[in-house]
């Protein structure tokens, strides 16, 4: 909304049900066709390196989701590999999100801090995150602290930079309003800066989330790891168990998709009560 | 609250905006500031509001110099779409200034609802600003300004982007508020008719750069003002012609 004078604002109309319905069906059809083609191609080829998706899914199910109902159907490997991976990822992403938003607000609030920090931030962002993992291996030794630090240190930059940009983009008139209303720094943060930067913050969080997943796997590929999805991947590869490798890839894809969907749902909940601008 | 400007000057870098403005606005007066666009009217308001420091001269409120944003001050900006917080409901927008008064949540809500009713917005408390028409949004901004019972109210072309009918309704709302609360008000506008209709006094600024006061005119109109009758009075017509002549630089 540019100025938005004398106009009546309407909330975004929801997509018409019939239309949304057709879209959902179309998406499902595309997915099924792709899966069918994969299945058909893999079976026709009959290569041990490219098993058909049906066998991959079965292997994933028996590996991780064949447990009893009281363990939410997680098998021993599910509990021993998938949960630790997710736990480390959650810890790393959580540290990155909290630290990135806090630092981003500080950097974004001061033109001086922004000018000083921007080159450093651009540099830190430009370094491919996996390249830093060897450094963390030396600093933290092997194991969970190193893995969490790798994830957090890689995922913090997108949140930090986007939060700083979002806070900087706060409407100057609204800053005047906050000054005239004599909001204290905490109120200004809570009622103006954070809500106004929220779309930027979530854009950063989405990037950070996918980086977290990448770093989670990557940090588990290194020697000294005892469990995790990445460990399963290297372990199966060393045993030439390609079916398990594919199953781990499938699991990672599904996890990535689910996490992203969950984050989008949170974003929609938090920003849904404002007009999209 | 008495507002006193003494030899006030303002500049952006080498570019002079206001020059040697000396004005006293007595307690309870509604002063209209008129001038061509770009003459520094908004800068004058921002300076009085303490949003930018005066480069020359002084501003005092009841003899206390203005250095930052003064207490008991409220501002209504022209661009209601930007000045309201779209992520808060109408009620939360209006209740926001009450936080610094240390009122409990329930008391803040009750106070906000009371003031919303006063500006004719009962029933909108739980909606969001962007769900309302432009005129209603500006009413929300006025309610937010009034909720702390300010002793000095600054208005920067508050009705400039509204249609004629809505503008007249809001002018009458402002007059009603001024009659009951006897707040000192500085009302900036580029609309000559509006300045004479709402003002107790009209001050005209010269075109920039280095605008100064070129006319200072008391507005004395008989009887209670109303949109149809008042605008037909010979006194009204004479005043608006005089202001118009000066604004056009004749």
Short mmCIF file of C-alpha atoms in Angstrom, two decimals:
data_model
loop_
_atom_site.label_atom_id
_atom_site.label_comp_id
_atom_site.label_asym_id
_atom_site.label_seq_id
_atom_site.Cartn_x
_atom_site.Cartn_y
_atom_site.Cartn_z
CA UNK A 1 0.00 0.00 0.00
CA UNK A 2 1.66 3.21 -1.12
CA UNK A 3 0.22 5.99 0.98
CA UNK A 4 -3.20 4.35 0.85
CA UNK A 5 -5.20 7.51 1.02
CA UNK A 6 -8.94 7.62 0.96
CA UNK A 7 -9.21 4.00 0.01
CA UNK A 8 -11.06 1.31 1.83
CA UNK A 9 -8.74 -1.54 2.69
CA UNK A 10 -9.93 -5.07 2.21
CA UNK A 11 -8.17 -8.13 3.51
CA UNK A 12 -6.77 -10.35 0.80
CA UNK A 13 -9.66 -12.44 -0.50
CA UNK A 14 -9.13 -16.15 0.11
CA UNK A 15 -8.58 -18.24 -3.02
CA UNK A 16 -11.92 -19.52 -4.25
CA UNK A 17 -12.47 -23.05 -2.94
CA UNK A 18 -13.06 -24.60 -6.36
CA UNK A 19 -9.85 -23.05 -7.61
CA UNK A 20 -7.76 -24.15 -4.61
CA UNK A 21 -9.19 -27.63 -4.94
CA UNK A 22 -8.23 -27.89 -8.61
CA UNK A 23 -4.71 -26.72 -7.72
CA UNK A 24 -4.34 -29.37 -5.04
CA UNK A 25 -5.46 -32.10 -7.43
CA UNK A 26 -3.09 -30.84 -10.14
CA UNK A 27 -0.15 -30.80 -7.74
CA UNK A 28 -0.94 -34.35 -6.66
CA UNK A 29 -1.16 -35.48 -10.29
CA UNK A 30 2.25 -33.98 -11.10
CA UNK A 31 3.76 -35.68 -8.05
CA UNK A 32 2.22 -39.04 -8.93
CA UNK A 33 3.36 -38.82 -12.55
CA UNK A 34 6.92 -38.02 -11.46
CA UNK A 35 6.92 -40.89 -8.98
CA UNK A 36 5.44 -43.22 -11.60
CA UNK A 37 8.10 -42.26 -14.14
CA UNK A 38 10.82 -42.82 -11.56
CA UNK A 39 9.36 -46.18 -10.59
CA UNK A 40 8.99 -47.30 -14.19
CA UNK A 41 12.44 -46.05 -15.22
CA UNK A 42 14.19 -47.64 -12.25
CA UNK A 43 12.49 -50.99 -12.77
CA UNK A 44 13.14 -51.00 -16.51
CA UNK A 45 16.80 -50.28 -15.87
CA UNK A 46 17.12 -52.74 -12.98
CA UNK A 47 20.33 -51.14 -11.67
CA UNK A 48 21.34 -51.72 -8.01
CA UNK A 49 22.47 -48.10 -7.88
CA UNK A 50 19.04 -46.73 -8.75
CA UNK A 51 16.41 -48.72 -6.87
CA UNK A 52 12.76 -47.90 -7.56
CA UNK A 53 11.04 -45.51 -5.12
CA UNK A 54 8.72 -48.20 -3.79
CA UNK A 55 11.72 -50.15 -2.43
CA UNK A 56 13.32 -46.95 -1.07
CA UNK A 57 10.15 -46.05 0.80
CA UNK A 58 9.85 -49.60 2.18
CA UNK A 59 13.45 -49.51 3.39
CA UNK A 60 12.90 -46.12 5.04
CA UNK A 61 9.81 -47.45 6.74
CA UNK A 62 11.50 -50.61 8.08
CA UNK A 63 14.62 -48.66 9.11
CA UNK A 64 13.01 -45.83 11.06
CA UNK A 65 9.26 -46.17 11.35
CA UNK A 66 8.69 -49.83 12.22
CA UNK A 67 8.64 -49.28 15.99
CA UNK A 68 5.80 -49.78 18.46
CA UNK A 69 2.95 -47.31 18.70
CA UNK A 70 4.05 -46.10 22.14
CA UNK A 71 7.27 -44.80 20.51
CA UNK A 72 5.25 -42.99 17.85
CA UNK A 73 6.21 -45.90 15.52
CA UNK A 74 9.87 -44.92 15.65
CA UNK A 75 12.21 -47.90 15.52
CA UNK A 76 15.42 -48.12 17.54
CA UNK A 77 17.30 -46.58 14.61
CA UNK A 78 14.62 -43.91 14.37
CA UNK A 79 15.18 -42.97 17.99
CA UNK A 80 18.93 -43.38 17.78
CA UNK A 81 19.55 -41.52 14.49
CA UNK A 82 16.64 -39.32 13.45
CA UNK A 83 15.91 -37.77 16.85
CA UNK A 84 19.53 -36.81 17.70
CA UNK A 85 19.91 -35.23 14.26
CA UNK A 86 16.71 -33.24 14.68
CA UNK A 87 17.68 -32.27 18.22
CA UNK A 88 21.05 -30.88 17.13
CA UNK A 89 19.43 -29.11 14.23
CA UNK A 90 16.78 -27.57 16.49
CA UNK A 91 19.46 -26.40 18.94
CA UNK A 92 21.62 -24.89 16.19
CA UNK A 93 18.69 -23.26 14.42
CA UNK A 94 17.28 -21.97 17.71
CA UNK A 95 20.58 -20.34 18.67
CA UNK A 96 20.89 -18.87 15.18
CA UNK A 97 17.33 -17.50 15.22
CA UNK A 98 17.49 -15.90 18.66
CA UNK A 99 21.05 -14.60 18.23
CA UNK A 100 20.42 -13.45 14.66
CA UNK A 101 17.26 -11.53 15.50
CA UNK A 102 18.84 -9.90 18.56
CA UNK A 103 22.03 -8.91 16.74
CA UNK A 104 20.04 -7.90 13.65
CA UNK A 105 17.91 -5.48 15.65
CA UNK A 106 21.02 -3.91 17.18
CA UNK A 107 22.78 -3.57 13.84
CA UNK A 108 19.65 -2.38 12.05
CA UNK A 109 18.79 0.26 14.64
CA UNK A 110 21.99 2.19 14.25
CA UNK A 111 23.09 3.52 10.86
CA UNK A 112 26.57 3.68 12.34
CA UNK A 113 26.64 0.03 13.43
CA UNK A 114 25.18 -1.00 10.08
CA UNK A 115 27.83 0.87 8.11
CA UNK A 116 30.56 -0.65 10.27
CA UNK A 117 29.26 -4.21 10.27
CA UNK A 118 27.92 -4.53 6.75
CA UNK A 119 31.24 -5.48 5.05
CA UNK A 120 31.93 -8.06 7.76
CA UNK A 121 28.42 -9.48 7.42
CA UNK A 122 28.64 -9.67 3.65
CA UNK A 123 31.97 -11.46 4.01
CA UNK A 124 30.66 -13.90 6.62
CA UNK A 125 27.65 -14.62 4.45
CA UNK A 126 29.77 -15.18 1.34
CA UNK A 127 31.87 -17.93 2.94
CA UNK A 128 30.28 -21.29 2.01
CA UNK A 129 29.13 -22.57 5.41
CA UNK A 130 30.41 -26.17 5.07
CA UNK A 131 33.92 -24.78 4.55
CA UNK A 132 33.84 -23.57 8.14
CA UNK A 133 33.09 -26.96 9.63
CA UNK A 134 36.77 -28.02 9.73
CA UNK A 135 37.44 -24.93 11.84
CA UNK A 136 34.76 -25.92 14.31
CA UNK A 137 36.11 -29.45 14.43
CA UNK A 138 39.39 -28.03 15.72
CA UNK A 139 37.80 -25.58 18.12
CA UNK A 140 35.13 -27.77 19.66
CA UNK A 141 36.45 -31.31 19.11
CA UNK A 142 34.06 -33.90 17.68
CA UNK A 143 30.51 -34.46 18.75
CA UNK A 144 27.35 -32.53 19.42
CA UNK A 145 28.92 -29.17 20.47
CA UNK A 146 30.87 -28.98 17.22
CA UNK A 147 27.81 -29.96 15.19
CA UNK A 148 25.52 -27.46 16.93
CA UNK A 149 28.12 -24.71 16.59
CA UNK A 150 28.51 -25.42 12.87
CA UNK A 151 24.77 -25.24 12.32
CA UNK A 152 24.30 -22.10 14.44
CA UNK A 153 27.25 -20.24 12.96
CA UNK A 154 26.12 -20.94 9.39
CA UNK A 155 22.44 -20.29 9.92
CA UNK A 156 22.83 -17.07 11.89
CA UNK A 157 23.80 -14.82 8.94
CA UNK A 158 20.61 -14.88 6.87
CA UNK A 159 18.47 -14.11 9.96
CA UNK A 160 20.86 -11.43 11.14
CA UNK A 161 21.17 -9.68 7.77
CA UNK A 162 17.46 -9.88 7.00
CA UNK A 163 16.45 -8.67 10.46
CA UNK A 164 18.83 -5.73 10.16
CA UNK A 165 17.39 -4.88 6.72
CA UNK A 166 13.84 -5.19 8.03
CA UNK A 167 14.51 -2.97 11.03
CA UNK A 168 16.24 -0.42 8.82
CA UNK A 169 13.20 -0.38 6.53
CA UNK A 170 10.91 0.72 9.37
CA UNK A 171 8.76 3.60 8.13
CA UNK A 172 10.38 6.85 9.41
CA UNK A 173 6.92 8.31 10.03
CA UNK A 174 6.16 5.41 12.37
CA UNK A 175 9.43 6.10 14.19
CA UNK A 176 8.21 9.69 14.63
CA UNK A 177 4.91 8.33 15.94
CA UNK A 178 6.77 6.14 18.43
CA UNK A 179 8.79 9.17 19.55
CA UNK A 180 5.69 11.31 19.97
CA UNK A 181 3.92 8.52 21.87
CA UNK A 182 7.08 8.36 24.00
CA UNK A 183 7.33 4.58 23.75
CA UNK A 184 10.28 3.24 25.74
CA UNK A 185 12.90 1.15 23.88
CA UNK A 186 11.23 -2.12 24.85
CA UNK A 187 7.78 -0.94 23.70
CA UNK A 188 9.24 0.41 20.49
CA UNK A 189 10.79 -3.00 19.83
CA UNK A 190 7.64 -4.90 20.67
CA UNK A 191 5.05 -2.70 18.99
CA UNK A 192 6.97 -1.23 16.08
CA UNK A 193 10.37 -2.64 15.10
CA UNK A 194 9.71 -6.38 15.37
CA UNK A 195 6.21 -6.40 13.83
CA UNK A 196 7.38 -4.15 11.04
CA UNK A 197 10.45 -6.31 10.33
CA UNK A 198 8.55 -9.60 10.67
CA UNK A 199 8.26 -10.38 6.94
CA UNK A 200 12.01 -9.79 6.54
CA UNK A 201 12.76 -11.87 9.63
CA UNK A 202 10.79 -14.81 8.29
CA UNK A 203 12.49 -14.57 4.91
CA UNK A 204 15.77 -14.91 6.81
CA UNK A 205 14.47 -17.76 8.95
CA UNK A 206 13.45 -19.75 5.88
CA UNK A 207 16.96 -19.47 4.44
CA UNK A 208 18.46 -20.33 7.81
CA UNK A 209 16.26 -23.37 8.18
CA UNK A 210 17.42 -24.91 4.91
CA UNK A 211 21.03 -24.07 5.81
CA UNK A 212 20.50 -25.77 9.17
CA UNK A 213 19.38 -28.95 7.46
CA UNK A 214 22.39 -28.88 5.11
CA UNK A 215 24.82 -28.30 7.96
CA UNK A 216 23.14 -30.93 10.10
CA UNK A 217 23.86 -33.57 7.46
CA UNK A 218 27.29 -32.21 6.59
CA UNK A 219 28.53 -32.08 10.16
CA UNK A 220 27.47 -35.70 10.60
CA UNK A 221 29.45 -36.86 7.59
CA UNK A 222 32.74 -36.20 9.38
CA UNK A 223 34.65 -38.87 11.28
CA UNK A 224 33.96 -39.00 15.01
CA UNK A 225 30.19 -38.98 14.57
CA UNK A 226 28.40 -41.87 16.26
CA UNK A 227 24.81 -41.37 15.14
CA UNK A 228 22.49 -39.24 13.04
CA UNK A 229 21.02 -39.26 9.54
CA UNK A 230 24.29 -38.07 8.00
CA UNK A 231 26.12 -40.84 9.83
CA UNK A 232 23.63 -43.40 8.49
CA UNK A 233 24.36 -42.03 5.03
CA UNK A 234 28.16 -42.44 5.19
CA UNK A 235 27.88 -45.72 7.07
CA UNK A 236 25.55 -47.21 4.44
CA UNK A 237 27.76 -45.89 1.66
CA UNK A 238 30.84 -47.59 3.16
CA UNK A 239 28.89 -50.84 3.19
CA UNK A 240 27.74 -50.21 -0.41
CA UNK A 241 24.16 -50.32 0.86
CA UNK A 242 22.76 -47.99 -1.78
CA UNK A 243 19.18 -48.68 -0.81
CA UNK A 244 19.76 -47.22 2.66
CA UNK A 245 21.58 -44.23 1.14
CA UNK A 246 18.54 -43.51 -1.00
CA UNK A 247 16.24 -44.01 1.98
CA UNK A 248 18.24 -41.45 3.98
CA UNK A 249 18.00 -39.00 1.07
CA UNK A 250 14.26 -39.55 0.91
CA UNK A 251 13.98 -38.96 4.68
CA UNK A 252 15.99 -35.73 4.41
CA UNK A 253 13.81 -34.46 1.60
CA UNK A 254 10.63 -35.21 3.52
CA UNK A 255 12.04 -33.65 6.72
CA UNK A 256 13.12 -30.51 4.88
CA UNK A 257 9.71 -30.17 3.31
CA UNK A 258 7.87 -30.72 6.61
CA UNK A 259 10.05 -28.23 8.51
CA UNK A 260 9.60 -25.59 5.83
CA UNK A 261 5.84 -26.14 5.80
CA UNK A 262 5.76 -25.80 9.59
CA UNK A 263 7.73 -22.55 9.45
CA UNK A 264 5.39 -21.19 6.77
CA UNK A 265 2.42 -22.06 8.97
CA UNK A 266 3.97 -20.18 11.90
CA UNK A 267 4.66 -17.21 9.63
CA UNK A 268 1.10 -17.19 8.34
CA UNK A 269 -0.21 -17.28 11.89
CA UNK A 270 1.97 -14.40 13.00
CA UNK A 271 1.57 -12.13 9.99
CA UNK A 272 -1.95 -13.11 8.98
CA UNK A 273 -3.58 -10.26 10.89
CA UNK A 274 -2.14 -7.53 8.80
CA UNK A 275 -2.68 -6.47 5.28
CA UNK A 276 0.01 -7.83 2.97
CA UNK A 277 2.05 -4.85 1.80
CA UNK B 1 -0.78 25.31 27.66
CA UNK B 2 0.86 28.40 26.20
CA UNK B 3 3.19 27.83 23.28
CA UNK B 4 5.77 30.48 22.55
CA UNK B 5 8.07 30.57 19.53
CA UNK B 6 10.82 33.14 19.74
CA UNK B 7 12.85 34.01 16.62
CA UNK B 8 12.60 30.35 15.57
CA UNK B 9 14.70 29.38 12.57
CA UNK B 10 15.22 26.02 10.90
CA UNK B 11 17.48 24.84 8.09
CA UNK B 12 18.48 21.65 6.32
CA UNK B 13 22.21 22.01 5.78
CA UNK B 14 22.67 25.32 3.95
CA UNK B 15 19.05 25.43 2.89
CA UNK B 16 17.04 27.76 5.15
CA UNK B 17 13.47 26.59 5.75
CA UNK B 18 12.04 28.83 8.46
CA UNK B 19 13.29 32.26 9.44
CA UNK B 20 12.62 34.41 12.49
CA UNK B 21 9.22 33.00 13.47
CA UNK B 22 7.90 34.67 16.59
CA UNK B 23 4.46 33.58 17.75
CA UNK B 24 2.59 33.15 20.99
CA UNK B 25 -0.29 30.70 21.07
CA UNK B 26 -2.27 31.33 24.27
CA UNK B 27 -3.73 28.47 26.27
CA UNK B 28 -6.79 27.00 24.57
CA UNK B 29 -6.34 28.69 21.21
CA UNK B 30 -6.79 26.85 17.91
CA UNK B 31 -4.16 28.32 15.62
CA UNK B 32 -4.20 27.50 11.92
CA UNK B 33 -0.95 27.74 9.99
CA UNK B 34 -1.48 28.20 6.25
CA UNK B 35 1.01 28.51 3.44
CA UNK B 36 1.85 27.21 -0.02
CA UNK B 37 3.24 23.68 -0.17
CA UNK B 38 6.93 23.45 0.57
CA UNK B 39 6.89 26.51 2.82
CA UNK B 40 8.00 24.60 5.89
CA UNK B 41 4.67 24.13 7.69
CA UNK B 42 5.44 20.52 8.49
CA UNK B 43 8.97 21.41 9.56
CA UNK B 44 7.47 23.96 11.96
CA UNK B 45 5.26 21.27 13.51
CA UNK B 46 8.09 18.73 13.72
CA UNK B 47 10.24 21.31 15.47
CA UNK B 48 7.51 22.17 17.98
CA UNK B 49 6.97 18.44 18.58
CA UNK B 50 10.64 18.12 19.48
CA UNK B 51 11.28 15.69 16.61
CA UNK B 52 14.05 17.92 15.30
CA UNK B 53 15.97 20.51 17.31
CA UNK B 54 15.52 24.20 16.48
CA UNK B 55 18.59 25.61 14.75
CA UNK B 56 17.85 29.20 15.80
CA UNK B 57 15.63 30.72 18.46
CA UNK B 58 13.68 28.99 21.18
CA UNK B 59 10.40 27.21 21.79
CA UNK B 60 8.81 27.26 25.22
CA UNK B 61 5.74 25.53 26.59
CA UNK B 62 4.37 27.27 29.68
CA UNK B 63 7.81 28.89 29.96
CA UNK B 64 9.69 25.56 29.90
CA UNK B 65 12.06 25.26 26.91
CA UNK B 66 11.32 22.42 24.48
CA UNK B 67 14.36 20.18 24.10
CA UNK B 68 12.89 16.75 23.34
CA UNK B 69 9.37 15.50 22.73
CA UNK B 70 7.34 17.31 25.42
CA UNK B 71 4.94 15.61 27.81
CA UNK B 72 1.22 16.18 27.24
CA UNK B 73 1.79 16.53 23.52
CA UNK B 74 -0.04 14.66 20.77
CA UNK B 75 0.40 14.77 17.01
CA UNK B 76 -1.98 13.79 14.21
CA UNK B 77 -0.18 13.21 10.91
CA UNK B 78 -1.67 13.49 7.46
CA UNK B 79 -0.83 9.97 6.36
CA UNK B 80 -3.04 7.87 8.63
CA UNK B 81 -2.23 4.74 6.62
CA UNK B 82 1.37 4.99 7.76
CA UNK B 83 0.92 6.58 11.15
CA UNK B 84 -1.33 3.81 12.51
CA UNK B 85 0.23 0.42 13.28
CA UNK B 86 -1.46 -2.09 10.94
CA UNK B 87 -0.54 -5.10 13.09
CA UNK B 88 -2.52 -3.77 16.06
CA UNK B 89 -6.30 -3.63 16.36
CA UNK B 90 -8.02 -0.26 16.44
CA UNK B 91 -8.35 -0.54 20.21
CA UNK B 92 -4.69 -1.45 20.73
CA UNK B 93 -3.59 1.44 18.51
CA UNK B 94 -5.63 3.85 20.59
CA UNK B 95 -4.56 2.33 23.92
CA UNK B 96 -0.85 2.42 23.05
CA UNK B 97 -0.12 5.89 24.53
CA UNK B 98 -1.76 4.84 27.81
CA UNK B 99 0.98 2.34 28.60
CA UNK B 100 3.28 5.03 29.92
CA UNK B 101 0.59 6.13 32.34
CA UNK B 102 0.88 2.80 34.11
CA UNK B 103 -2.79 1.85 33.74
CA UNK B 104 -3.84 -1.77 34.02
CA UNK B 105 -4.84 -3.52 30.83
CA UNK B 106 -8.56 -3.42 31.55
CA UNK B 107 -8.43 0.29 32.36
CA UNK B 108 -6.51 0.99 29.14
CA UNK B 109 -9.13 -0.86 27.11
CA UNK B 110 -12.01 0.91 28.81
CA UNK B 111 -10.38 4.27 28.22
CA UNK B 112 -9.70 3.42 24.56
CA UNK B 113 -13.30 2.31 24.02
CA UNK B 114 -14.59 5.48 25.64
CA UNK B 115 -12.53 7.71 23.36
CA UNK B 116 -13.45 5.63 20.29
CA UNK B 117 -17.10 6.20 21.06
CA UNK B 118 -16.43 9.91 21.38
CA UNK B 119 -14.95 10.13 17.87
CA UNK B 120 -17.86 8.10 16.48
CA UNK B 121 -16.10 4.76 16.10
CA UNK B 122 -17.99 2.52 18.53
CA UNK B 123 -18.03 -1.06 17.33
CA UNK B 124 -14.71 -0.91 15.49
CA UNK B 125 -12.42 -1.65 18.46
CA UNK B 126 -11.53 -5.19 17.41
CA UNK B 127 -10.98 -4.48 13.74
CA UNK B 128 -7.69 -3.52 12.14
CA UNK B 129 -7.05 -0.04 10.75
CA UNK B 130 -6.77 -1.23 7.16
CA UNK B 131 -10.28 -2.64 7.37
CA UNK B 132 -11.67 0.88 7.81
CA UNK B 133 -12.25 3.73 5.36
CA UNK B 134 -9.78 6.62 5.19
CA UNK B 135 -11.99 8.91 7.24
CA UNK B 136 -12.44 6.28 9.91
CA UNK B 137 -8.69 5.63 10.02
CA UNK B 138 -8.05 9.31 10.60
CA UNK B 139 -10.65 9.19 13.39
CA UNK B 140 -8.62 6.37 14.95
CA UNK B 141 -5.50 8.55 14.74
CA UNK B 142 -7.41 11.42 16.39
CA UNK B 143 -8.63 9.07 19.13
CA UNK B 144 -5.04 7.93 19.72
CA UNK B 145 -4.02 11.59 20.03
CA UNK B 146 -6.83 12.46 22.43
CA UNK B 147 -6.64 9.42 24.67
CA UNK B 148 -3.93 10.93 26.87
CA UNK B 149 -5.80 14.24 27.18
CA UNK B 150 -2.99 16.30 25.65
CA UNK B 151 -2.55 19.97 26.56
CA UNK B 152 -1.03 20.66 23.14
CA UNK B 153 -2.33 19.01 19.99
CA UNK B 154 -0.41 19.35 16.73
CA UNK B 155 -2.12 18.43 13.46
CA UNK B 156 -0.22 18.23 10.20
CA UNK B 157 -2.70 18.59 7.31
CA UNK B 158 -4.81 15.93 9.01
CA UNK B 159 -7.73 16.08 6.57
CA UNK B 160 -5.73 16.79 3.42
CA UNK B 161 -6.23 13.37 1.87
CA UNK B 162 -9.92 12.91 2.66
CA UNK B 163 -12.91 13.56 0.43
CA UNK B 164 -14.90 16.77 0.97
CA UNK B 165 -17.79 15.28 2.93
CA UNK B 166 -15.53 13.31 5.29
CA UNK B 167 -13.32 16.35 5.77
CA UNK B 168 -16.27 18.50 6.84
CA UNK B 169 -17.39 15.85 9.33
CA UNK B 170 -13.92 15.71 10.82
CA UNK B 171 -13.60 19.51 10.94
CA UNK B 172 -16.78 19.56 13.02
CA UNK B 173 -15.44 16.76 15.22
CA UNK B 174 -12.30 18.81 15.81
CA UNK B 175 -14.34 21.90 16.71
CA UNK B 176 -16.42 19.85 19.13
CA UNK B 177 -13.27 18.43 20.76
CA UNK B 178 -11.79 21.91 21.00
CA UNK B 179 -14.96 23.33 22.56
CA UNK B 180 -15.13 20.68 25.27
CA UNK B 181 -11.44 20.15 26.07
CA UNK B 182 -10.11 23.68 25.45
CA UNK B 183 -6.84 22.13 24.24
CA UNK B 184 -4.24 24.37 22.63
CA UNK B 185 -4.13 23.22 19.01
CA UNK B 186 -1.78 24.05 16.14
CA UNK B 187 -3.43 23.00 12.91
CA UNK B 188 -1.40 23.06 9.70
CA UNK B 189 -3.29 23.12 6.41
CA UNK B 190 -2.97 24.37 2.85
CA UNK B 191 -6.72 24.77 2.58
CA UNK B 192 -7.66 28.44 3.11
CA UNK B 193 -11.37 27.80 3.72
CA UNK B 194 -10.56 25.13 6.24
CA UNK B 195 -8.17 27.40 8.15
CA UNK B 196 -10.82 30.11 8.53
CA UNK B 197 -13.56 27.61 9.37
CA UNK B 198 -11.75 25.79 12.20
CA UNK B 199 -9.29 28.44 13.42
CA UNK B 200 -9.51 30.98 16.24
CA UNK B 201 -6.63 32.63 14.47
CA UNK B 202 -4.86 32.14 11.13
CA UNK B 203 -1.17 32.63 10.50
CA UNK B 204 0.15 32.64 6.93
CA UNK B 205 3.72 31.66 6.10
CA UNK B 206 5.49 33.05 3.05
CA UNK B 207 6.68 30.66 0.34
CA UNK B 208 10.09 29.13 1.07
CA UNK B 209 13.00 29.27 1.36
CA UNK B 210 13.32 31.01 4.72
CA UNK B 211 9.57 31.26 5.31
CA UNK B 212 8.35 33.80 7.79
CA UNK B 213 4.98 34.93 9.10
CA UNK B 214 3.34 37.32 6.62
CA UNK B 215 -0.15 37.50 8.11
CA UNK B 216 -1.50 37.00 11.61
CA UNK B 217 -5.25 37.29 11.66
CA UNK B 218 -7.77 36.67 14.45
CA UNK B 219 -10.89 34.85 13.24
CA UNK B 220 -13.99 36.31 14.79
CA UNK B 221 -17.15 34.70 13.52
CA UNK B 222 -20.53 35.15 15.17
CA UNK B 223 -22.33 32.14 16.65
CA UNK B 224 -21.53 28.45 16.70
CA UNK B 225 -19.85 27.37 13.48
CA UNK B 226 -21.61 25.06 11.08
CA UNK B 227 -20.64 23.96 7.60
CA UNK B 228 -23.52 25.55 5.69
CA UNK B 229 -24.27 28.74 7.61
CA UNK B 230 -20.79 29.83 8.63
CA UNK B 231 -19.30 29.57 5.15
CA UNK B 232 -22.01 31.95 3.84
CA UNK B 233 -21.39 34.67 6.44
CA UNK B 234 -19.97 37.93 5.03
CA UNK B 235 -17.34 37.86 7.81
CA UNK B 236 -16.23 34.38 6.66
CA UNK B 237 -16.06 35.42 3.03
CA UNK B 238 -14.07 38.54 3.89
CA UNK B 239 -11.58 36.60 6.03
CA UNK B 240 -11.01 33.88 3.47
CA UNK B 241 -10.44 36.48 0.74
CA UNK B 242 -7.87 38.23 2.89
CA UNK B 243 -6.03 35.01 3.74
CA UNK B 244 -6.26 33.90 0.11
CA UNK B 245 -4.77 37.16 -1.13
CA UNK B 246 -1.78 36.86 1.19
CA UNK B 247 -1.21 33.18 0.44
CA UNK B 248 -1.15 33.95 -3.28
CA UNK B 249 1.41 36.64 -2.59
CA UNK B 250 -0.68 39.62 -3.67
#
